[in-house]
mmCIF file of C-alpha atoms in Angstrom:
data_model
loop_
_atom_site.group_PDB
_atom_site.id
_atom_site.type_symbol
_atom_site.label_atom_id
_atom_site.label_comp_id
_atom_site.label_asym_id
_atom_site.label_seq_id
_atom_site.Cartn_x
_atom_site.Cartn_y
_atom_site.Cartn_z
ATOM 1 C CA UNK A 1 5.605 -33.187 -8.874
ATOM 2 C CA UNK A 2 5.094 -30.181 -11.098
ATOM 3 C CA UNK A 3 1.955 -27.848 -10.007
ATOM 4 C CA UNK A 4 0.849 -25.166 -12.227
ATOM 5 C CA UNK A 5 -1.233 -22.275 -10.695
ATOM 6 C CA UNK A 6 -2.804 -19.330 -12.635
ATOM 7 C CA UNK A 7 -3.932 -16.184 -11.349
ATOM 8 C CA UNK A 8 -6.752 -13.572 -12.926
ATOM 9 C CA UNK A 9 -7.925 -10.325 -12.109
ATOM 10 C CA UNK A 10 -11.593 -11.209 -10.720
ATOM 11 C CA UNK A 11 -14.155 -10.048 -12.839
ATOM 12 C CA UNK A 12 -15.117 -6.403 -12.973
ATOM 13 C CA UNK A 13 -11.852 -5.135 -11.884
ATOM 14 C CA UNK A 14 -10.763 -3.106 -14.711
ATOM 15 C CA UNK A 15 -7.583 -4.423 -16.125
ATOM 16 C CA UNK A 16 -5.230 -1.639 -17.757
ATOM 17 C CA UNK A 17 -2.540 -4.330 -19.017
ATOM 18 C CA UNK A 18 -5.364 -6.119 -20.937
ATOM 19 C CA UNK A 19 -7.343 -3.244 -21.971
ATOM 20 C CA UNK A 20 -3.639 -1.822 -23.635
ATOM 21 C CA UNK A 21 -3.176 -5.122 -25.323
ATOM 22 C CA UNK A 22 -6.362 -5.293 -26.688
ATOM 23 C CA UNK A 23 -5.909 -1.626 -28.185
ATOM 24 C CA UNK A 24 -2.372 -2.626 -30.114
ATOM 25 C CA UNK A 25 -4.339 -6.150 -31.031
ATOM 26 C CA UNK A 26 -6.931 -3.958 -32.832
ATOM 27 C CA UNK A 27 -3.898 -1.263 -34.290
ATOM 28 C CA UNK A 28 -2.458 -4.527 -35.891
ATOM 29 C CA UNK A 29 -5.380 -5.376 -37.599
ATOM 30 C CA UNK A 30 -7.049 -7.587 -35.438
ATOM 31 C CA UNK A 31 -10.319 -6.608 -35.110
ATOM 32 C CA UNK A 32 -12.973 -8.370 -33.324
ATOM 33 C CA UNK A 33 -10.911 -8.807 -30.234
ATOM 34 C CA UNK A 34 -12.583 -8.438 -27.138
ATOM 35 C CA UNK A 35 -12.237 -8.785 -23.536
ATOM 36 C CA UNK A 36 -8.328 -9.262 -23.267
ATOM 37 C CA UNK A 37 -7.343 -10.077 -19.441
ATOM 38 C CA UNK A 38 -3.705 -10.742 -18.626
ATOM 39 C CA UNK A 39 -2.765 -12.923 -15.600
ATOM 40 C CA UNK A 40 0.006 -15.064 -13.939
ATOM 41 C CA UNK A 41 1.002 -18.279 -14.462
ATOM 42 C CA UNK A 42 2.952 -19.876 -11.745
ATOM 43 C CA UNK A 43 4.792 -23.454 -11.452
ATOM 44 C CA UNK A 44 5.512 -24.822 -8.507
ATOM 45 C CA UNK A 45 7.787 -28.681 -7.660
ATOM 46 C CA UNK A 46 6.120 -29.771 -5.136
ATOM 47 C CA UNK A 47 7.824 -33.098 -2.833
ATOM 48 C CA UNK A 48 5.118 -34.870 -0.148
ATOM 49 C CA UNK A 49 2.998 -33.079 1.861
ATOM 50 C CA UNK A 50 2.912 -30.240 -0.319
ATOM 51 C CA UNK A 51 1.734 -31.408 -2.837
ATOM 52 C CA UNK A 52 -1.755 -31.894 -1.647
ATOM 53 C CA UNK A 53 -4.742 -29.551 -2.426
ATOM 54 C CA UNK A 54 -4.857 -27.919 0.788
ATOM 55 C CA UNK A 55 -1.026 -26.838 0.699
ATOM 56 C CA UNK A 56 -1.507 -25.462 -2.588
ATOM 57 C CA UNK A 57 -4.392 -23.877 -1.729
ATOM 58 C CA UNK A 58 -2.746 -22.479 1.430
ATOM 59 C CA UNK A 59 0.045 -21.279 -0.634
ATOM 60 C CA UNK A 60 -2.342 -19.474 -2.739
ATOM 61 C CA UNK A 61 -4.178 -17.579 -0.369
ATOM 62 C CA UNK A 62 -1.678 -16.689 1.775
ATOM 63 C CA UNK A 63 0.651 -15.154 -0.976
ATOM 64 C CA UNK A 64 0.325 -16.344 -4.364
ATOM 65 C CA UNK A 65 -2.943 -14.179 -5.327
ATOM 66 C CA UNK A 66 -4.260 -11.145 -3.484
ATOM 67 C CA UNK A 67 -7.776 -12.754 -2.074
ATOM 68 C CA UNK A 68 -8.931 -8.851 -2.560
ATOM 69 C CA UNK A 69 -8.688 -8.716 -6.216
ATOM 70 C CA UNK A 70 -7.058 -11.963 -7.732
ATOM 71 C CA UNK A 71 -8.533 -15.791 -8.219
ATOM 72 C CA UNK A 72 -7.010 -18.823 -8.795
ATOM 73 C CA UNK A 73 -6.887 -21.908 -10.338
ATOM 74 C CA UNK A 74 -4.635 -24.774 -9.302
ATOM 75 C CA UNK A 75 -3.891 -27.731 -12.388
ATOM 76 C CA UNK A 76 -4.610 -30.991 -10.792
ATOM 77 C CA UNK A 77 -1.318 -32.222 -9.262
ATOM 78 C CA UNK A 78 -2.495 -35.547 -9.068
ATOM 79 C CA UNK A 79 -1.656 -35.826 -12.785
ATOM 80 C CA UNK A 80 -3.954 -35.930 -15.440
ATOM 81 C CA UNK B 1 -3.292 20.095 23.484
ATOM 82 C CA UNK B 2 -0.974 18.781 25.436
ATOM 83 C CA UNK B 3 2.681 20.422 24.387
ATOM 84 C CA UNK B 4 5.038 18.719 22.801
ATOM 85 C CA UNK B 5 6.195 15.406 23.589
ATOM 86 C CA UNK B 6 9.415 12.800 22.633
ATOM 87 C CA UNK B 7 8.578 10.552 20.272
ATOM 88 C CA UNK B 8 10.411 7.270 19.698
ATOM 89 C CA UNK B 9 10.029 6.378 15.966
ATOM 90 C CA UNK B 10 11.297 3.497 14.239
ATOM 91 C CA UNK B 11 11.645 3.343 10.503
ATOM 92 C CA UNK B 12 11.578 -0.063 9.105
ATOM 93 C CA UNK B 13 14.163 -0.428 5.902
ATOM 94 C CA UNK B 14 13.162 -3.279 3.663
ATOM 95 C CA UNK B 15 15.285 -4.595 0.740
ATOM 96 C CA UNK B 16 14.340 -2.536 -1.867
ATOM 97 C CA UNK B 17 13.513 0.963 0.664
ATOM 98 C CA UNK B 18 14.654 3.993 -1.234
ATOM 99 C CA UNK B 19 12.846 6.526 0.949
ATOM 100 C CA UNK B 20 13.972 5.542 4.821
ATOM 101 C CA UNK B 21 16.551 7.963 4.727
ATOM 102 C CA UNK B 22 14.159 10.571 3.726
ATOM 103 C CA UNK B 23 11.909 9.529 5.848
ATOM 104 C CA UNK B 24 14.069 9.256 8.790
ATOM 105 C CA UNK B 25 15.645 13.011 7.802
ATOM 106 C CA UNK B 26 11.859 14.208 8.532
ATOM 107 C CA UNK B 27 10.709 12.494 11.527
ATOM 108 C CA UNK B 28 13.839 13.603 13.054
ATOM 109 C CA UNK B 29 12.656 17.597 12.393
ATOM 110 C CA UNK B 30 9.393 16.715 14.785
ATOM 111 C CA UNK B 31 11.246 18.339 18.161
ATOM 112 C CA UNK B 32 13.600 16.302 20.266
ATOM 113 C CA UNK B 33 12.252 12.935 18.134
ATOM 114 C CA UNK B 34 14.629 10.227 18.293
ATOM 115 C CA UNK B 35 14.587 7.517 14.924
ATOM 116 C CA UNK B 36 15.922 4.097 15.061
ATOM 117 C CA UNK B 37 16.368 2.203 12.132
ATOM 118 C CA UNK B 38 14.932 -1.536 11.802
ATOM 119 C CA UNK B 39 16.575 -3.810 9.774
ATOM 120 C CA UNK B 40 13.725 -5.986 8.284
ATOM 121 C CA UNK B 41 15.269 -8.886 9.771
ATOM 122 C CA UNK B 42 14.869 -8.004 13.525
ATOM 123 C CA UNK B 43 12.190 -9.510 15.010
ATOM 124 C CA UNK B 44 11.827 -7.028 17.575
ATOM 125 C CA UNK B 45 10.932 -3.533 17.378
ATOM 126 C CA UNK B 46 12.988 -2.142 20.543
ATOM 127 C CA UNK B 47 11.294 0.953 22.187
ATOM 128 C CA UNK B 48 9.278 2.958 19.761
ATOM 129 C CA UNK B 49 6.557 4.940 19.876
ATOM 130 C CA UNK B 50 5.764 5.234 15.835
ATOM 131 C CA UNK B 51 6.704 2.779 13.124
ATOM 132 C CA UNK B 52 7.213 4.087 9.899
ATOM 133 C CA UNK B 53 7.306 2.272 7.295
ATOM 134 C CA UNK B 54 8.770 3.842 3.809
ATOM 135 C CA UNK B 55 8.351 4.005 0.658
ATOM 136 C CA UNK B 56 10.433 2.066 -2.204
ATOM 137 C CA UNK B 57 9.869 -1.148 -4.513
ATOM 138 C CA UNK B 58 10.606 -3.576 -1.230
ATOM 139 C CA UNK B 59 11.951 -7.020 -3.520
ATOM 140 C CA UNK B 60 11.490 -5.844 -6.436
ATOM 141 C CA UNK B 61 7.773 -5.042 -6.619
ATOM 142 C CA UNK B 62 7.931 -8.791 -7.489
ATOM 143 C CA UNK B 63 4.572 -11.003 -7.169
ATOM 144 C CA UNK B 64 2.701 -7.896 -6.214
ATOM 145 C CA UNK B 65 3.635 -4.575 -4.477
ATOM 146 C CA UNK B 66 4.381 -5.515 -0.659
ATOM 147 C CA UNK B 67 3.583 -9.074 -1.456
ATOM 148 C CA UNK B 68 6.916 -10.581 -0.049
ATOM 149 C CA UNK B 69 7.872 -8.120 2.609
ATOM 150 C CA UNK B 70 4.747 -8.507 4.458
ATOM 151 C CA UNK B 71 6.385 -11.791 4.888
ATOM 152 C CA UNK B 72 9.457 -9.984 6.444
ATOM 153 C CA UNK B 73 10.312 -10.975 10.248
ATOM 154 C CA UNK B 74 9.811 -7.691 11.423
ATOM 155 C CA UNK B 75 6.143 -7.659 9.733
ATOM 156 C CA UNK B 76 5.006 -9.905 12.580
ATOM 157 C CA UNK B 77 6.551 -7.323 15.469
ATOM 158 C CA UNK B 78 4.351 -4.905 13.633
ATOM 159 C CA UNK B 79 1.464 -6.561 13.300
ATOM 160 C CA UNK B 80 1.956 -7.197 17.227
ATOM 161 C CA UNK B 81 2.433 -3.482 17.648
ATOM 162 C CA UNK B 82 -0.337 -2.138 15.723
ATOM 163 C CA UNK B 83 -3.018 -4.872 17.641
ATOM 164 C CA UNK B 84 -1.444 -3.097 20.623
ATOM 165 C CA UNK B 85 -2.946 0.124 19.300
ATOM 166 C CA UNK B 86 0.887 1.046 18.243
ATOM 167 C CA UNK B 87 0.721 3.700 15.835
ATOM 168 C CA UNK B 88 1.950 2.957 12.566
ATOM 169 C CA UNK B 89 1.995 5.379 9.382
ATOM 170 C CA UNK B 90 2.934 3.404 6.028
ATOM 171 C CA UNK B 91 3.793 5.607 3.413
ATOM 172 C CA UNK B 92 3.615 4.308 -0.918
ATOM 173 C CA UNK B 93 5.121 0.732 -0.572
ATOM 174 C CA UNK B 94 4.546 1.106 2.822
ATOM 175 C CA UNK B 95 0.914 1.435 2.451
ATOM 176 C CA UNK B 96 0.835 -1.381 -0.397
ATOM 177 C CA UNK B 97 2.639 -3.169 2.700
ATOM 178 C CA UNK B 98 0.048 -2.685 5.142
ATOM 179 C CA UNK B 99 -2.863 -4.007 2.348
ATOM 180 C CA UNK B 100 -0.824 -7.028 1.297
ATOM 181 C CA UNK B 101 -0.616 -7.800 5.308
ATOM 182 C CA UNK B 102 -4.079 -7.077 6.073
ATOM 183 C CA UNK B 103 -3.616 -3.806 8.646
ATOM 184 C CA UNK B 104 -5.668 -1.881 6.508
ATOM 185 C CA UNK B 105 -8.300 -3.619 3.949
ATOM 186 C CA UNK B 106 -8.689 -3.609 0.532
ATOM 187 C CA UNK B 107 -5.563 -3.575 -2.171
ATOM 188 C CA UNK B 108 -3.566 -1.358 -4.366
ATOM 189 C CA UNK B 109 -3.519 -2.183 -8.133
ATOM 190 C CA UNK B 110 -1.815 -0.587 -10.943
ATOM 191 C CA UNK B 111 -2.691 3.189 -12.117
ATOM 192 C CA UNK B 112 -5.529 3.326 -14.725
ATOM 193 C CA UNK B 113 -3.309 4.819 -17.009
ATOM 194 C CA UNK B 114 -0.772 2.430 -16.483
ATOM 195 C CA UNK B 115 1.802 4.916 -16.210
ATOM 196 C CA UNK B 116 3.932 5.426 -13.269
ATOM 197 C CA UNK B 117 2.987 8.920 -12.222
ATOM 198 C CA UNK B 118 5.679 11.309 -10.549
ATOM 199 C CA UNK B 119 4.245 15.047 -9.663
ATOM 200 C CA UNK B 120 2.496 16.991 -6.773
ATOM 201 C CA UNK B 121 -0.916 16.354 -5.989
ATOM 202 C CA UNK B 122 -3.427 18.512 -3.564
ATOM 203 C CA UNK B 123 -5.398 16.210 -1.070
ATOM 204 C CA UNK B 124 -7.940 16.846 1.294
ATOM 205 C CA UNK B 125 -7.600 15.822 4.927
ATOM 206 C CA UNK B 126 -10.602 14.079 6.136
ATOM 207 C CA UNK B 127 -9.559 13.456 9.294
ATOM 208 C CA UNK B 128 -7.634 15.872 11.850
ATOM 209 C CA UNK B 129 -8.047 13.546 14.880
ATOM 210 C CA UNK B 130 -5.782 10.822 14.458
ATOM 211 C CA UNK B 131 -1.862 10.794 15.778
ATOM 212 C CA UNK B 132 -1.099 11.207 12.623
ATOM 213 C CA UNK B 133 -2.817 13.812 11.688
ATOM 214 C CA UNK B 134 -3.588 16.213 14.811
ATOM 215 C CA UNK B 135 -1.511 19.162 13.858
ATOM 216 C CA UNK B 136 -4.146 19.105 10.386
ATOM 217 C CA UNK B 137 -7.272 20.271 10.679
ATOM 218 C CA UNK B 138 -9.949 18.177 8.727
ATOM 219 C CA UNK B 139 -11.164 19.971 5.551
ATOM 220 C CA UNK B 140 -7.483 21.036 5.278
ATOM 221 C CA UNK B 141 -6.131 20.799 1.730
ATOM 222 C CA UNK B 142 -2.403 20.083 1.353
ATOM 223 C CA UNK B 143 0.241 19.414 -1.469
ATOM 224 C CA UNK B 144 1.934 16.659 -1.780
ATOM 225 C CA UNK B 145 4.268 14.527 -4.101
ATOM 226 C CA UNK B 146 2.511 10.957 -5.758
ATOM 227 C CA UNK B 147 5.721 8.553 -7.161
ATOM 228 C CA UNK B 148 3.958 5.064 -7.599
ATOM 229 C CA UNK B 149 2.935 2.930 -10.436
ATOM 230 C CA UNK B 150 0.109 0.937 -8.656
ATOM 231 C CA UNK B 151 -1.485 3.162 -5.847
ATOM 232 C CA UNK B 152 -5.068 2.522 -7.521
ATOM 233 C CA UNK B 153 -6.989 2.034 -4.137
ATOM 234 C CA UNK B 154 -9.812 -1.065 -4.702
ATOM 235 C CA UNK B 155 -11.936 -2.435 -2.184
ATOM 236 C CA UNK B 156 -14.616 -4.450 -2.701
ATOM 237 C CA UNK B 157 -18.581 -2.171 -2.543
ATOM 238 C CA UNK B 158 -18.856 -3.847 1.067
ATOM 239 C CA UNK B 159 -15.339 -2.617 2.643
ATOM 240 C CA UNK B 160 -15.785 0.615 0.705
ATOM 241 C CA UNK B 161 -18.940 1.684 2.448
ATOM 242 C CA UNK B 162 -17.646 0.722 5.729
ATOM 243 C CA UNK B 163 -14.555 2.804 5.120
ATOM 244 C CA UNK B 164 -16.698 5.748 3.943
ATOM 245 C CA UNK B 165 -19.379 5.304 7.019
ATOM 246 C CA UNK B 166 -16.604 4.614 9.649
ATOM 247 C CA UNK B 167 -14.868 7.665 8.160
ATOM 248 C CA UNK B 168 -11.566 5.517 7.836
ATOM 249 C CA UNK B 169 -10.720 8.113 4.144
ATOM 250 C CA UNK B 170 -8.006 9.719 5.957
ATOM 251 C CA UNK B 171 -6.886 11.985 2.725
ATOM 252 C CA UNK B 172 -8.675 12.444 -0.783
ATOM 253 C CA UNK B 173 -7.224 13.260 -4.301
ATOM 254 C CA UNK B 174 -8.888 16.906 -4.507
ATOM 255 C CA UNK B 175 -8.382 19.872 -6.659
ATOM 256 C CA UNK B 176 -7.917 23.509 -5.730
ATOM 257 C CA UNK B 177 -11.021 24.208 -4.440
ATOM 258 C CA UNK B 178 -10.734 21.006 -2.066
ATOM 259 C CA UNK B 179 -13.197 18.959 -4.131
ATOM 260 C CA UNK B 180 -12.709 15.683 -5.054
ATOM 261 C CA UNK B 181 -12.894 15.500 -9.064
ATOM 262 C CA UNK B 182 -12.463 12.675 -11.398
ATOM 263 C CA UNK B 183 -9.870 14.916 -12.848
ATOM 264 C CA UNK B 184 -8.014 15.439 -9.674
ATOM 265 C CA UNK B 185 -7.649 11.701 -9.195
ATOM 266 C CA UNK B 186 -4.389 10.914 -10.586
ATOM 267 C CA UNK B 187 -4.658 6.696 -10.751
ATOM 268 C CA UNK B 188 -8.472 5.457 -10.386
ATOM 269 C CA UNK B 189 -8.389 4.840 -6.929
ATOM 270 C CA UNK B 190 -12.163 4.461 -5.670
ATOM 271 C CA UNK B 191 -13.920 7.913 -4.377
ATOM 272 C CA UNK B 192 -10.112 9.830 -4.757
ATOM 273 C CA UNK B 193 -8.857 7.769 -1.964
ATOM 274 C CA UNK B 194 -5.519 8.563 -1.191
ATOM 275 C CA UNK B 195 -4.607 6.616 2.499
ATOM 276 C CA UNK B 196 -6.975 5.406 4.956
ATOM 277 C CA UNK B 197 -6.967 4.389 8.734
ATOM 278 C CA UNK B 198 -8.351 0.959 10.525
ATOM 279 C CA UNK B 199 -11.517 1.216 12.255
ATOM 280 C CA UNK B 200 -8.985 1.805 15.616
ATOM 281 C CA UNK B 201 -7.186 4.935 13.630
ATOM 282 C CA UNK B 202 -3.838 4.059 14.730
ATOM 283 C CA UNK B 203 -2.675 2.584 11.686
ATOM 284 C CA UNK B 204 -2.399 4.297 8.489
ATOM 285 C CA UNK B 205 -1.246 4.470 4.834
ATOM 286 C CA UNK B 206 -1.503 6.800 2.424
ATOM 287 C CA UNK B 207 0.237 7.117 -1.656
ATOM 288 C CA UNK B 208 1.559 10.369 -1.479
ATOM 289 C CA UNK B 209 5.177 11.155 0.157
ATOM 290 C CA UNK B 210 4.983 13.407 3.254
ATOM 291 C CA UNK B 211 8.327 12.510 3.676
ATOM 292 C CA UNK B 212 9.483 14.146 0.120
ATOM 293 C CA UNK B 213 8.169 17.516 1.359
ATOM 294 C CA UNK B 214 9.000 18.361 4.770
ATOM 295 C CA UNK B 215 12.258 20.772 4.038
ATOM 296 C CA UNK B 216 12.368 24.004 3.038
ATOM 297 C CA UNK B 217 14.782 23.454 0.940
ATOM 298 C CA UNK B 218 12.361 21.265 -1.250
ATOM 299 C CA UNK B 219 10.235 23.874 -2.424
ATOM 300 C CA UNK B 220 7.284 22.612 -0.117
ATOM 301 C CA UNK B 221 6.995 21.910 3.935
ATOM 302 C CA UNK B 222 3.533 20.239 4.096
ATOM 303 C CA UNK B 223 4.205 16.817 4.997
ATOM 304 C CA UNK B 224 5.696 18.345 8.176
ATOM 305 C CA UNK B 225 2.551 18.438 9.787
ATOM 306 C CA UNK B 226 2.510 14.707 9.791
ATOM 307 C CA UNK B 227 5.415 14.264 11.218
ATOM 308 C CA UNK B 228 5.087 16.919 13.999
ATOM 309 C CA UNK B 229 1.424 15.579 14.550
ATOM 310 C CA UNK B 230 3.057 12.595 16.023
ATOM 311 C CA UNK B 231 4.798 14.906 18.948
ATOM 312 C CA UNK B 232 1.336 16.664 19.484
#
């Protein structure tokens, strides 16, 4: 089963990446962008156990984002 | 003071190191210190006194800076050591190391400027107490090289004040005068904080390479006095 996981910067922690994609956004004409914030997507096969909720989440918190400074956001597994 | 004594250090070499040898080269000038290397997969540290661990891109920076080798086998003998009240001294990726594994709290993200910055910085001991640090006194200032791309210290407003009222700031980015400026922080870390201690004080990190400045022959000898505060 295919699991896809995406990681942000938590709000309020300043995010250079974003902030330097937003500038060459604006230097190619597109104006009116705001608020760019670049994360990770990550995608997992998953067999069994794993593939429940808690094992994802476990994965996630014990390596896949930084608890400190990162969130996350599992897609459903379960299959939508 | 109690004279000089033989320290046992052990420098832990992840895949992806690039400053154990230079940090093994300067532990072994702190008198009659002997340095074993640790492969990252031993699971035992063998008789140490000090565990070093260097600076580099350990895998590849990949996921995030010390992400994977805090997974190492050998992270779990430290982790054992330094709830001993081992001391420990993790130096650039060695420092992102001891965030990702939780020794020391809060996390290192990438420099404000994005850039990966390479030049000598002057910091500002805050504390001349610890074993790493006794040979310094506090309000010290000393040069040092930065070589990192993400050594932006971040801690959430609740860890930072604890840090600040523990007094856990081991070293600030400081100018000349030994003041901390926004100018004289070179990557946005919070209040110019360049390594700090656990609450204990035997473990700590710091961004800045005493290792890369502890010869002579390198133009500058300050990082020495970490290294030979370890024998005091």
């Amino acid at each position: 089963m295919k699991t896809k996981i995406i990681v942000t910067l938590k709000s309020g922690i300043l995010d250079p990446q974003g902030k330097a994609v937003e500038h060459a956004l604006h230097s190619l004409g597109f104006n009116g962008v705001r608020g760019v914030r670049i994360g990770k997507f990550i995608e997992l096969e998953l067999d069994g156990d794993n593939a429940e909720k808690g094992r994802i989440d476990e994965m996630c918190k014990k390596l896949l984002a930084n608890p400190v400074t990162e969130d996350y956001k599992i897609e459903s597994p379960t299959g939508k | 003071m109690t004279g000089v004594k033989q320290v046992r250090f052990g420098v832990v070499v992840f895949p992806g190191s690039n400053c154990d040898r230079d940090t093994i080269r300067s532990a072994s000038q702190a008198s009659g210190a002997t340095v074993r290397r640790i492969w990252h997969k031993e699971t035992s540290l063998g008789d140490v006194d000090v565990v070093l661990l260097p600076g580099g891109f350990s895998y590849g920076d990949y996921l995030r800076c010390g992400a994977i080798a805090r997974f190492s086998p050998v992270m779990r003998a430290v982790t054992e050591f330094a709830e001993r009240g081992g001391v420990v001294l993790g130096i650039c990726n060695g420092f992102q190391i001891l965030v990702e594994s939780g020794l020391l709290p809060g996390a290192l993200l990438p420099n404000v400027s994005r850039k990966f910055i390479c030049k000598d910085v002057r910091l500002r001991v805050e504390r001349g107490d610890l074993p790493h640090t006794r040979a310094v006194k506090a309000g010290t200032t000393l040069k040092m090289p930065i070589a990192h791309g993400d050594g932006n210290y971040f801690a959430d407003a609740a860890t930072l004040d604890r840090l600040e009222k523990n007094g856990q700031v081991v070293v600030r980015y400081c100018d000349e005068n030994g003041e901390p400026t926004p100018e004289s922080n070179p990557n946005g870390s919070l209040n110019n904080i360049a390594g700090i201690c656990n609450e204990k004080g035997n473990v700590f990190g710091l961004m800045p390479h005493p290792d890369r400045c502890s010869e002579a022959v390198l133009g500058n000898t300050d990082g020495l006095a970490v290294f030979k505060s370890f024998a005091l």
